[in-house]
Short mmCIF file of C-alpha atoms in Angstrom, two decimals:
data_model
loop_
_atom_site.label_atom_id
_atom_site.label_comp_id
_atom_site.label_asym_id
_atom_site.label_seq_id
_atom_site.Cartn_x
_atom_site.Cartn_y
_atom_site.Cartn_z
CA UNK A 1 5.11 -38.55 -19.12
CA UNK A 2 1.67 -38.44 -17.66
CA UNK A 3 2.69 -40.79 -14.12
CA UNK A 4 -0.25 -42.03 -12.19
CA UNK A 5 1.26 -39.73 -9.34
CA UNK A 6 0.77 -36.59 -11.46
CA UNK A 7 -2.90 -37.63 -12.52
CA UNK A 8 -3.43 -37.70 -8.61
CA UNK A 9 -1.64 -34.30 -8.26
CA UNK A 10 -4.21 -33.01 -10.94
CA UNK A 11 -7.26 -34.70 -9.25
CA UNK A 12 -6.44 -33.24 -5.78
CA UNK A 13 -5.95 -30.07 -7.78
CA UNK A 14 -9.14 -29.61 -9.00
CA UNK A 15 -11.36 -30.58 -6.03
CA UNK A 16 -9.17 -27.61 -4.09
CA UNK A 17 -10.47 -25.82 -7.03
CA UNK A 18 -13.92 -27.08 -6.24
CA UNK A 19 -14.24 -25.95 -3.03
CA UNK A 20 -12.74 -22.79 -3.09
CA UNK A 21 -15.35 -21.97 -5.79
CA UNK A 22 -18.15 -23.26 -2.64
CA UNK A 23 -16.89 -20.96 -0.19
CA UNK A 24 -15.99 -17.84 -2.21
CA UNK A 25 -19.58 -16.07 -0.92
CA UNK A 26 -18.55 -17.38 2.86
CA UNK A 27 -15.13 -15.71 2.16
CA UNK A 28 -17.03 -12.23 1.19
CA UNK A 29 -19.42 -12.51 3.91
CA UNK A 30 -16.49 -12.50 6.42
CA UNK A 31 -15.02 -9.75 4.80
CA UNK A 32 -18.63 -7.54 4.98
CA UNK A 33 -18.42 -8.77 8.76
CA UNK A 34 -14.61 -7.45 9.72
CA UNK A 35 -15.53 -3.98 7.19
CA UNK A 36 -18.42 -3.20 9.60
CA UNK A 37 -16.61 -2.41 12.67
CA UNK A 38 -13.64 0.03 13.15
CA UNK A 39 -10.56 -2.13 14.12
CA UNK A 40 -7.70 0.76 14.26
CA UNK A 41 -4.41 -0.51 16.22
CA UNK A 42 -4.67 -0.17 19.91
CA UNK A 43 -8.76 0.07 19.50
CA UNK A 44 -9.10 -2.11 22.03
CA UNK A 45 -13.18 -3.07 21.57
CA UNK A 46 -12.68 -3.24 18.02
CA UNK A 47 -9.63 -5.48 18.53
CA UNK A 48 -11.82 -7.77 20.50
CA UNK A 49 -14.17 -8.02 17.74
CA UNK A 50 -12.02 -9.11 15.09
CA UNK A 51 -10.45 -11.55 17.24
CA UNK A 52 -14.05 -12.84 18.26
CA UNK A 53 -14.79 -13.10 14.46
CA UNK A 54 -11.34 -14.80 13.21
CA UNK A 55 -11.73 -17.84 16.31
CA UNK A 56 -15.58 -18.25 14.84
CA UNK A 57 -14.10 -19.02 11.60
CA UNK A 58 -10.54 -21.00 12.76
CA UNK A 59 -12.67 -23.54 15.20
CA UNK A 60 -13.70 -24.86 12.20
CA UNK A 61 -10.39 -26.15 12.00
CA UNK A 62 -10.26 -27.66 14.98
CA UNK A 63 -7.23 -24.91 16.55
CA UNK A 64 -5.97 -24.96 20.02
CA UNK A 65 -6.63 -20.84 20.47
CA UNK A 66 -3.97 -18.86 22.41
CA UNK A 67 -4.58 -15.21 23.42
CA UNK A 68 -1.52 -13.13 24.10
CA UNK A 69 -2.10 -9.53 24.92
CA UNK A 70 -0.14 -6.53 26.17
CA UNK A 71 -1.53 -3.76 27.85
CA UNK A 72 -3.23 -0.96 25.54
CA UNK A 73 -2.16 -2.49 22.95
CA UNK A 74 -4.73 -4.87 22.24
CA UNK A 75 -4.51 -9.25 21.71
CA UNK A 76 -2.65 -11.25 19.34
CA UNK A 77 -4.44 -14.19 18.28
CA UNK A 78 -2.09 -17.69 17.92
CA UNK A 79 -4.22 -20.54 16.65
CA UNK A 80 -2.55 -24.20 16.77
CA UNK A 81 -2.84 -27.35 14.26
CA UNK A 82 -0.86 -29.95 15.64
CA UNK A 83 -1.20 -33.52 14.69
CA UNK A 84 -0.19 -36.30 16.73
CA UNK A 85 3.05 -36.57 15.09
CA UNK A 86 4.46 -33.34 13.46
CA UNK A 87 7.25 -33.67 11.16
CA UNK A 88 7.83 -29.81 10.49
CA UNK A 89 6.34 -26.80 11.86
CA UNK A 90 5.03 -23.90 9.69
CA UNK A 91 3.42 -20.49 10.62
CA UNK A 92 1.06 -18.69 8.93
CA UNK A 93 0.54 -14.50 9.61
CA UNK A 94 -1.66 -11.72 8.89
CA UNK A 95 -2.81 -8.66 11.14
CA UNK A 96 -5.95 -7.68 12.34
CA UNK A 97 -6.02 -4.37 12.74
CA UNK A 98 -6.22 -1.59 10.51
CA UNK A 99 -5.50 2.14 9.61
CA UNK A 100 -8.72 3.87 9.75
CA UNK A 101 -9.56 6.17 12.81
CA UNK A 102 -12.67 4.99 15.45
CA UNK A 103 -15.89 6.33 13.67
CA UNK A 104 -14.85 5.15 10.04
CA UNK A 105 -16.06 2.40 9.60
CA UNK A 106 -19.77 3.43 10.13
CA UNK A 107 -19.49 6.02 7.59
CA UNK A 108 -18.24 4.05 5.15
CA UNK A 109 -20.21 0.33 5.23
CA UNK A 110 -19.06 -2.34 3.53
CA UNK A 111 -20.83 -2.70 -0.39
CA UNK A 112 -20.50 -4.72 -3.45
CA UNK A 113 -19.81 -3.23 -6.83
CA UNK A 114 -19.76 -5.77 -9.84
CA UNK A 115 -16.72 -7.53 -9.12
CA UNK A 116 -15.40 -5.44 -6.59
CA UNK A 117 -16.21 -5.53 -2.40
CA UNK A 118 -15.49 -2.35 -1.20
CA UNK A 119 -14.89 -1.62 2.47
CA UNK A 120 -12.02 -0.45 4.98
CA UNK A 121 -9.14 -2.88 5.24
CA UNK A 122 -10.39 -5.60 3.15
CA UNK A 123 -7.49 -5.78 1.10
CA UNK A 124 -5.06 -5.07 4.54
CA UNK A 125 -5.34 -7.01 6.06
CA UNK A 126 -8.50 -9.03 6.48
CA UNK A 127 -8.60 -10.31 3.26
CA UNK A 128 -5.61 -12.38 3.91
CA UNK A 129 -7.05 -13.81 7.16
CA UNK A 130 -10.07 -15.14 5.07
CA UNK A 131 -7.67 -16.50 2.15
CA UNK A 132 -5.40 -18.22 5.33
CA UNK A 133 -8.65 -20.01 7.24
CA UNK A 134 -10.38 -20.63 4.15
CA UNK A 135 -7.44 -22.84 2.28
CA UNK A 136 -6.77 -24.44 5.57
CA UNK A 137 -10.31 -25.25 6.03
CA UNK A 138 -10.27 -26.56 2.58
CA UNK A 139 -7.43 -28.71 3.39
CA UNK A 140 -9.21 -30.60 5.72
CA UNK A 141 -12.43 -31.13 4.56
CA UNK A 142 -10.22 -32.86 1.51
CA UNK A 143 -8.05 -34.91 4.39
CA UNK A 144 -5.24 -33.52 2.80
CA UNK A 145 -3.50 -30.95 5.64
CA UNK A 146 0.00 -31.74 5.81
CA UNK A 147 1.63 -33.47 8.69
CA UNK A 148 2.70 -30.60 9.75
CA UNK A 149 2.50 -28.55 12.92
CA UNK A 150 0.76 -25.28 11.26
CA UNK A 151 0.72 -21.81 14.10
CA UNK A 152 -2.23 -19.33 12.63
CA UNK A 153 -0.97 -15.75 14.59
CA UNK A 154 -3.22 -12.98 13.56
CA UNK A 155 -1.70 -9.53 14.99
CA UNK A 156 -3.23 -6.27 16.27
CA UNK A 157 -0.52 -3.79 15.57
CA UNK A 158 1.14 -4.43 12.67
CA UNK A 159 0.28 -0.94 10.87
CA UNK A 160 2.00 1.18 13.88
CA UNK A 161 5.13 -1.26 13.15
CA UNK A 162 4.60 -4.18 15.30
CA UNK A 163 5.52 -3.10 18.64
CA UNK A 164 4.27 -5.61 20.55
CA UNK A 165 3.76 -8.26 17.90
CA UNK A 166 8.02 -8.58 17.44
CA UNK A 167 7.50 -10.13 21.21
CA UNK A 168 5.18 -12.94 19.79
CA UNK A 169 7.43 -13.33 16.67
CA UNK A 170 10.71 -14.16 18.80
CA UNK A 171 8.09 -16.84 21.02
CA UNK A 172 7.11 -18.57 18.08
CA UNK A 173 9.75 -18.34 15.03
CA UNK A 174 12.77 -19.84 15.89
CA UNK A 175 13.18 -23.73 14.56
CA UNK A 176 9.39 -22.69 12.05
CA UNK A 177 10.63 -24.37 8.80
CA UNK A 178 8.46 -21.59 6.75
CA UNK A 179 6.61 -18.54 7.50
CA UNK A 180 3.76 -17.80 5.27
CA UNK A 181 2.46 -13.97 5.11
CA UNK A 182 -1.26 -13.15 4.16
CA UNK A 183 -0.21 -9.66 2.86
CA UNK A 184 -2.25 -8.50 0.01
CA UNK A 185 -0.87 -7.24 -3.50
CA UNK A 186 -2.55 -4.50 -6.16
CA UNK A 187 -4.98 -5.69 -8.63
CA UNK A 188 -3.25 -5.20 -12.23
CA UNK A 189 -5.24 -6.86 -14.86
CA UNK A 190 -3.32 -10.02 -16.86
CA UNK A 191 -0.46 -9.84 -14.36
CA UNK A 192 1.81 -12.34 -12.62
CA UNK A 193 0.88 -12.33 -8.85
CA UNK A 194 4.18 -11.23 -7.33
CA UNK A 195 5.20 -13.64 -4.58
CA UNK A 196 7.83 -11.65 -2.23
CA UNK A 197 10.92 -13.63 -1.16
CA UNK A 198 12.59 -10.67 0.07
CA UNK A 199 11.59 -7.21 1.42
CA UNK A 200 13.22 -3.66 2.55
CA UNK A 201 14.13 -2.80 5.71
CA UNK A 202 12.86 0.67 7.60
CA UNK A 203 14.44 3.42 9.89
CA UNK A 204 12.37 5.78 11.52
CA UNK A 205 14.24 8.98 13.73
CA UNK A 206 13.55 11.92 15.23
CA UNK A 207 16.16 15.02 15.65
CA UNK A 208 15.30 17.76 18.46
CA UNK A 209 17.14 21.55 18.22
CA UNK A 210 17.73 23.70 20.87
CA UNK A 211 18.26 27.08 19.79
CA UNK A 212 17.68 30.96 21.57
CA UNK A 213 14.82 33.03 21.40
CA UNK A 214 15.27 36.80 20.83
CA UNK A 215 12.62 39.39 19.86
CA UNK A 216 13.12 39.12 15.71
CA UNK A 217 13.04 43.25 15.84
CA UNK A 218 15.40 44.58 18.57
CA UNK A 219 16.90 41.66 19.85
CA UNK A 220 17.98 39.37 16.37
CA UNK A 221 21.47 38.85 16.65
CA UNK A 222 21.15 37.59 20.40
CA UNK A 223 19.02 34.86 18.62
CA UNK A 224 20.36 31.68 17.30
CA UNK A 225 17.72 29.93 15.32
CA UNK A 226 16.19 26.58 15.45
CA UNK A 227 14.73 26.87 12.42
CA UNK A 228 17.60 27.40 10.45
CA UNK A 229 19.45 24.91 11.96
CA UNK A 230 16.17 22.78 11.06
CA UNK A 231 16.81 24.08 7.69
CA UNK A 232 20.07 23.28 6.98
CA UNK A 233 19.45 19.48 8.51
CA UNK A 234 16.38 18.96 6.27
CA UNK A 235 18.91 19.70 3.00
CA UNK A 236 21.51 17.39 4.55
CA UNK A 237 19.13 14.67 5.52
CA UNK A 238 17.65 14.52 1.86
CA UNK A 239 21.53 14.64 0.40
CA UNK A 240 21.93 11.10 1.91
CA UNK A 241 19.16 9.57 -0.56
CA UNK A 242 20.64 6.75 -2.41
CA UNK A 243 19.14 6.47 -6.39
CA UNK A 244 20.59 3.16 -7.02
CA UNK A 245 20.00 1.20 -4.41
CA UNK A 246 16.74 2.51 -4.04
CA UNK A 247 17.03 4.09 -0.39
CA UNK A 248 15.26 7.38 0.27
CA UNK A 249 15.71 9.62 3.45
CA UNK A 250 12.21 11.60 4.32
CA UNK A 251 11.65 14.77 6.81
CA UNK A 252 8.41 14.43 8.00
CA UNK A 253 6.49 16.13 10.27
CA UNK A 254 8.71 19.38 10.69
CA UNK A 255 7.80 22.09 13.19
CA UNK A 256 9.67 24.82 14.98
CA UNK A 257 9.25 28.19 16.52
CA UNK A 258 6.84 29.93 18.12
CA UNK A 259 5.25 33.60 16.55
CA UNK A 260 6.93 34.95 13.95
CA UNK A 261 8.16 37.80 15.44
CA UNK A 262 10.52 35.40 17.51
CA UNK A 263 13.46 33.68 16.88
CA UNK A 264 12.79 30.03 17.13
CA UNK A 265 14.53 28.70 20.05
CA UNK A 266 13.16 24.59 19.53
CA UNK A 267 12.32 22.96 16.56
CA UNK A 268 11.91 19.23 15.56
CA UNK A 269 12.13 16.66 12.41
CA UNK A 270 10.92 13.39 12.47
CA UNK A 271 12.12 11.59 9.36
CA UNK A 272 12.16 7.95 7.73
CA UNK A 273 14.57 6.12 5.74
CA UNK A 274 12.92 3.32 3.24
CA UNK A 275 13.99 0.87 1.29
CA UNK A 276 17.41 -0.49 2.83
CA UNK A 277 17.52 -3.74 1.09
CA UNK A 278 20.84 -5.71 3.04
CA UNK A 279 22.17 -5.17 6.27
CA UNK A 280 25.27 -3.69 4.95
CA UNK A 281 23.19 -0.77 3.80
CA UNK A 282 21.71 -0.57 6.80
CA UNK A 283 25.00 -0.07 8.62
CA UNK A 284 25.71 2.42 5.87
CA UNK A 285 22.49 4.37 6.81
CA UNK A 286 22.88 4.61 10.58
CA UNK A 287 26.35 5.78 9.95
CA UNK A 288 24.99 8.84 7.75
CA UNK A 289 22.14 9.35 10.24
CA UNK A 290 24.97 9.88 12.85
CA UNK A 291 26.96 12.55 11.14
CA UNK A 292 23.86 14.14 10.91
CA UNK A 293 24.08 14.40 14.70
CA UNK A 294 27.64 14.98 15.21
CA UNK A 295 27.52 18.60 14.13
CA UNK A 296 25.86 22.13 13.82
CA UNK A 297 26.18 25.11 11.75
CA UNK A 298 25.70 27.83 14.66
CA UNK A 299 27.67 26.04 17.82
CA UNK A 300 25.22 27.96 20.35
CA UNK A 301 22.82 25.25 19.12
CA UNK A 302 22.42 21.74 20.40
CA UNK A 303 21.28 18.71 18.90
CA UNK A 304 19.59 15.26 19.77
CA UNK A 305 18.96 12.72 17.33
CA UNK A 306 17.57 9.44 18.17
CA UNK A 307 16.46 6.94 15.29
CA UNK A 308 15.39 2.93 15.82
CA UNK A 309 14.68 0.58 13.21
CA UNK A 310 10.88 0.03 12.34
CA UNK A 311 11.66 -3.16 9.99
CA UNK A 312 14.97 -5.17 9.40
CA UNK A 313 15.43 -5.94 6.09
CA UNK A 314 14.10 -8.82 4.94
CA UNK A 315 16.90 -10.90 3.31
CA UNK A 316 17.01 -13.47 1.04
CA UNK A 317 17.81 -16.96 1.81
CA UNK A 318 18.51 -20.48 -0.60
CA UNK A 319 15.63 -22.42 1.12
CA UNK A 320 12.76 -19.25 0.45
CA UNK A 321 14.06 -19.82 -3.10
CA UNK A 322 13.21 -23.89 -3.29
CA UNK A 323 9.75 -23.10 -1.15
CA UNK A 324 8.60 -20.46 -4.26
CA UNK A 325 9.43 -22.71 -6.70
CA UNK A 326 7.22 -25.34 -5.02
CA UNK A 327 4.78 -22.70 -5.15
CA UNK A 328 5.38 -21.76 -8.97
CA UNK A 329 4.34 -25.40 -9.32
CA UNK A 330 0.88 -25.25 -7.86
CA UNK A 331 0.57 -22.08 -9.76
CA UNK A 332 1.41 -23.86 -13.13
CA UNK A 333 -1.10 -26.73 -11.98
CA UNK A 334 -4.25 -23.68 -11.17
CA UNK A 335 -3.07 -22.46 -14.46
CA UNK A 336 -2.15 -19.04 -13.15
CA UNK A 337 1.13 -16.96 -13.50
CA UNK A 338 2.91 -15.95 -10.66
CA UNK A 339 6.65 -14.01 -10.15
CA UNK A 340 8.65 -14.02 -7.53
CA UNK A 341 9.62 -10.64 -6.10
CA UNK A 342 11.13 -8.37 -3.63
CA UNK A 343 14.26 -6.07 -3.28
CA UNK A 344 14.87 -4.69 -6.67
CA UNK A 345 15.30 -0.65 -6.96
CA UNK A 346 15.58 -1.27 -11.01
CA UNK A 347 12.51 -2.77 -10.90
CA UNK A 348 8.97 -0.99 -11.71
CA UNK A 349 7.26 -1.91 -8.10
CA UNK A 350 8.29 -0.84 -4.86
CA UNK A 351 7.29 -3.43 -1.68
CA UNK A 352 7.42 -1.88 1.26
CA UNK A 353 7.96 -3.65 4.49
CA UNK A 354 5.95 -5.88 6.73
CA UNK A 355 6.26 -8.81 8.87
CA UNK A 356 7.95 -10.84 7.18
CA UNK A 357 11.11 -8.82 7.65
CA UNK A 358 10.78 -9.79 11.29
CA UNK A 359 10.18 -13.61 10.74
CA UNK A 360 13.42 -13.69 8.41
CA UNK A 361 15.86 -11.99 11.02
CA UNK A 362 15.46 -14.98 12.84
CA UNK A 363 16.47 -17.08 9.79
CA UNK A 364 13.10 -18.47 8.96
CA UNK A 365 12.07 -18.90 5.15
CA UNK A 366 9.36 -15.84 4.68
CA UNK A 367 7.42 -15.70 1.62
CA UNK A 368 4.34 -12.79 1.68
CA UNK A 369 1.79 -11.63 -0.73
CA UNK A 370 -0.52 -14.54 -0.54
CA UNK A 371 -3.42 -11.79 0.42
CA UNK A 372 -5.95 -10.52 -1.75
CA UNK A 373 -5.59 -8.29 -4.39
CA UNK A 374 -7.56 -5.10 -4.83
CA UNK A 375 -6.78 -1.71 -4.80
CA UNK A 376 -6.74 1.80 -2.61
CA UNK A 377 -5.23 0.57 0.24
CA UNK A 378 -5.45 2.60 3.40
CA UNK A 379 -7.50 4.92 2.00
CA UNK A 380 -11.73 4.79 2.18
CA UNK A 381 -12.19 3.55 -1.12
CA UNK A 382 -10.56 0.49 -0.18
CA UNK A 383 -11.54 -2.18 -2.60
CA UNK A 384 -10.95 -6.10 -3.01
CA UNK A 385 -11.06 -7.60 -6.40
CA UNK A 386 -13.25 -10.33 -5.62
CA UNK A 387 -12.05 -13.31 -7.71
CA UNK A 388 -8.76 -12.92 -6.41
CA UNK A 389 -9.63 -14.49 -3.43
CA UNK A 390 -10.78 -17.53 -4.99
CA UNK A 391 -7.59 -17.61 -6.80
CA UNK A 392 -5.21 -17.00 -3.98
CA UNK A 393 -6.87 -19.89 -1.69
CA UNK A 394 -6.59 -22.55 -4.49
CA UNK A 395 -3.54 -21.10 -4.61
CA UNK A 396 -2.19 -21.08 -1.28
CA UNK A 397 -4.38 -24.45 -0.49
CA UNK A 398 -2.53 -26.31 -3.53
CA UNK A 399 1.06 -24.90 -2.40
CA UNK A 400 0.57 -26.21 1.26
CA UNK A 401 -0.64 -29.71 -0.07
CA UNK A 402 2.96 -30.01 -1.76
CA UNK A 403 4.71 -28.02 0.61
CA UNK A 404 3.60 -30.04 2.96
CA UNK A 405 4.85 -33.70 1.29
CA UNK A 406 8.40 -31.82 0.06
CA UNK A 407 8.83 -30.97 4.24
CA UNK A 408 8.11 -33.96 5.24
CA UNK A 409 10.48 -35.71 2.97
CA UNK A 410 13.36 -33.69 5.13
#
């Protein structure tokens, strides 16, 4: 039944549609604008620049701006929409900085290739920062923001794992009704867009061995060997990966020794574990990590093994469910397909983690991938499909406008 409601819904639709299609070249501009400086974590200049850049673009919207910075580490940018009276509070994320060393970026200059804008971290993360500004901006030119409280944080270290940025998170997430992450996705021609509603958590460690040097000719069996101690912990290490449930151990860097006409008397592993989808397998893993620990095959050899966690995992909850489908409904309006995705080792994509496994620890709805798409991502021929960001503002800009009524109906 065609309601006057829903010919409303499909009215509002289209002008969202309408504008997005004005500001795609502003949208691509921007992007040019953060690919022309170098903005590596904890690059403090280039840190300044982006946030210079990203509080040109969010005045616009009429934000309260709050900078929050720790030392060499860089500023987090937290940008406020608060109406007069808020009935729900909602933040939106993305990061700032990006992979690629100081220097990089003026080797490798922003350009457009038919459909395609190439330069370094359009498509992570900057692409979702002009997607996020651009479908609030949107938004309000149309009157239609929500009555909503909406908190715009843009990071700096998210690629070294959020050090500093966990410190904001726990400030701002507890009581959000939603977080909303401006992670991008890969391009795959005649896809679904996979919306994430759940992501894996990460483990990084590190394992130091203390062996005894000896002269490898006369002096060998006074030795006891770091090395082979390293050996024997690399084997056990990789005998912990888990095929069905997706979780893989990794030993790198590895080092040891000094010449090789000495036995090694130090040598060191870092290692990772990815793709620990619940807690309960996270618990599992820390438990294998400390048997790895607990024991030696030469007992003049000592051991120290320290591992944290680099990302919880991100879990899913009833009330991320009933936000996708809302969004599954503005995709059905824009006419494009979307899926909703996340922890699933069966499945033929892997999603690594990101901030949204923070936001969720604290119980918070997290849904991610409303970035970009595009492809070669942390690498220099980083490239951004360019109608995608059209199509992920109308899409994020149409999901907020009923978001926004289904929140306040509470």
């Amino acid at each position: 039944m065609n309601t006057n409601k829903e010919i409303n819904i499909e009215e509002i639709i289209s002008r969202i549609k309408d504008k997005a299609g004005e500001y795609l070249d502003d949208q691509v501009e921007l992007l040019r604008n953060f690919a022309s400086f170098d903005s590596e974590t904890h690059y403090i200049e280039g840190n300044r620049k982006a946030v210079e850049t990203a509080k040109k673009y969010l005045s616009a919207l009429g934000a309260e701006f709050e900078e929050i910075t720790y030392e060499n580490a860089g500023t987090h940018l937290l940008a406020r929409i608060k109406p007069e009276n808020p009935k729900g509070r909602i933040i939106l994320n993305a990061h700032l900085d990006t992979v690629f060393p100081v220097g990089f970026a003026k080797d490798h200059q922003p350009y457009i290739e038919g459909d395609w804008l190439h330069g370094l971290g359009v498509i992570d993360c900057k692409g979702g920062v002009a997607v996020s500004c651009y479908a609030l901006l949107i938004l309000k030119e149309l009157g239609l923001l929500p009555d909503l409280q909406i908190d715009i944080l843009y990071t700096c270290d998210e690629e070294q794992g959020s050090m500093t940025g966990q410190k904001v998170f726990e400030k701002i997430a507890p009581g959000a009704d939603a977080v909303f992450i401006f992670e991008p996705g890969d391009y795959k021609e005649n896809k679904p867009i996979p919306i994430l509603t759940s992501r894996q958590g990460v483990i990084l460690g590190n394992l130091d061995i203390k062996g005894v040097e000896a002269h490898a000719g006369c002096d060998y069996s006074k030795g006891h060997s770091a090395n082979r101690e390293l050996a024997y912990k690399i084997l056990e290490l990789y005998s912990f990966n888990d095929d069905k449930k997706g979780i893989y151990y990794n030993a790198a860097p590895v080092s040891g020794g000094r010449p090789n006409g000495v036995v090694s008397g130090s040598a060191n592993m870092q290692f990772c574990v990815a793709g620990i989808p619940d807690w309960e397998s996270y618990h599992e893993c820390e438990k294998k990590l400390d048997t790895l620990g607990d024991h030696v095959n030469d007992p003049a050899i000592s051991l120290e093994l320290s591992y944290r966690m680099l990302f919880p995992p991100q879990i899913y909850l009833e009330e991320t469910g009933r936000i996708y489908k809302v969004i599954e409904k503005a995709a059905r309006l824009l006419d494009v397909e979307v899926e909703e995705a996340g922890v699933n080792p069966n499945g033929e994509d892997i999603f690594p983690a990101t901030d949204a496994n923070y936001f969720a620890s604290y119980g918070v709805p997290a849904l991610d991938g409303f970035g970009v798409m595009g492809l070669g991502m942390h690498t220099t021929e980083e490239k951004v499909y360019i109608p995608s960001i059209r199509t992920k503002t109308e899409l994020f800009a149409s999901a907020l406008y009923l978001l926004g009524h289904g929140l306040n109906e509470k």
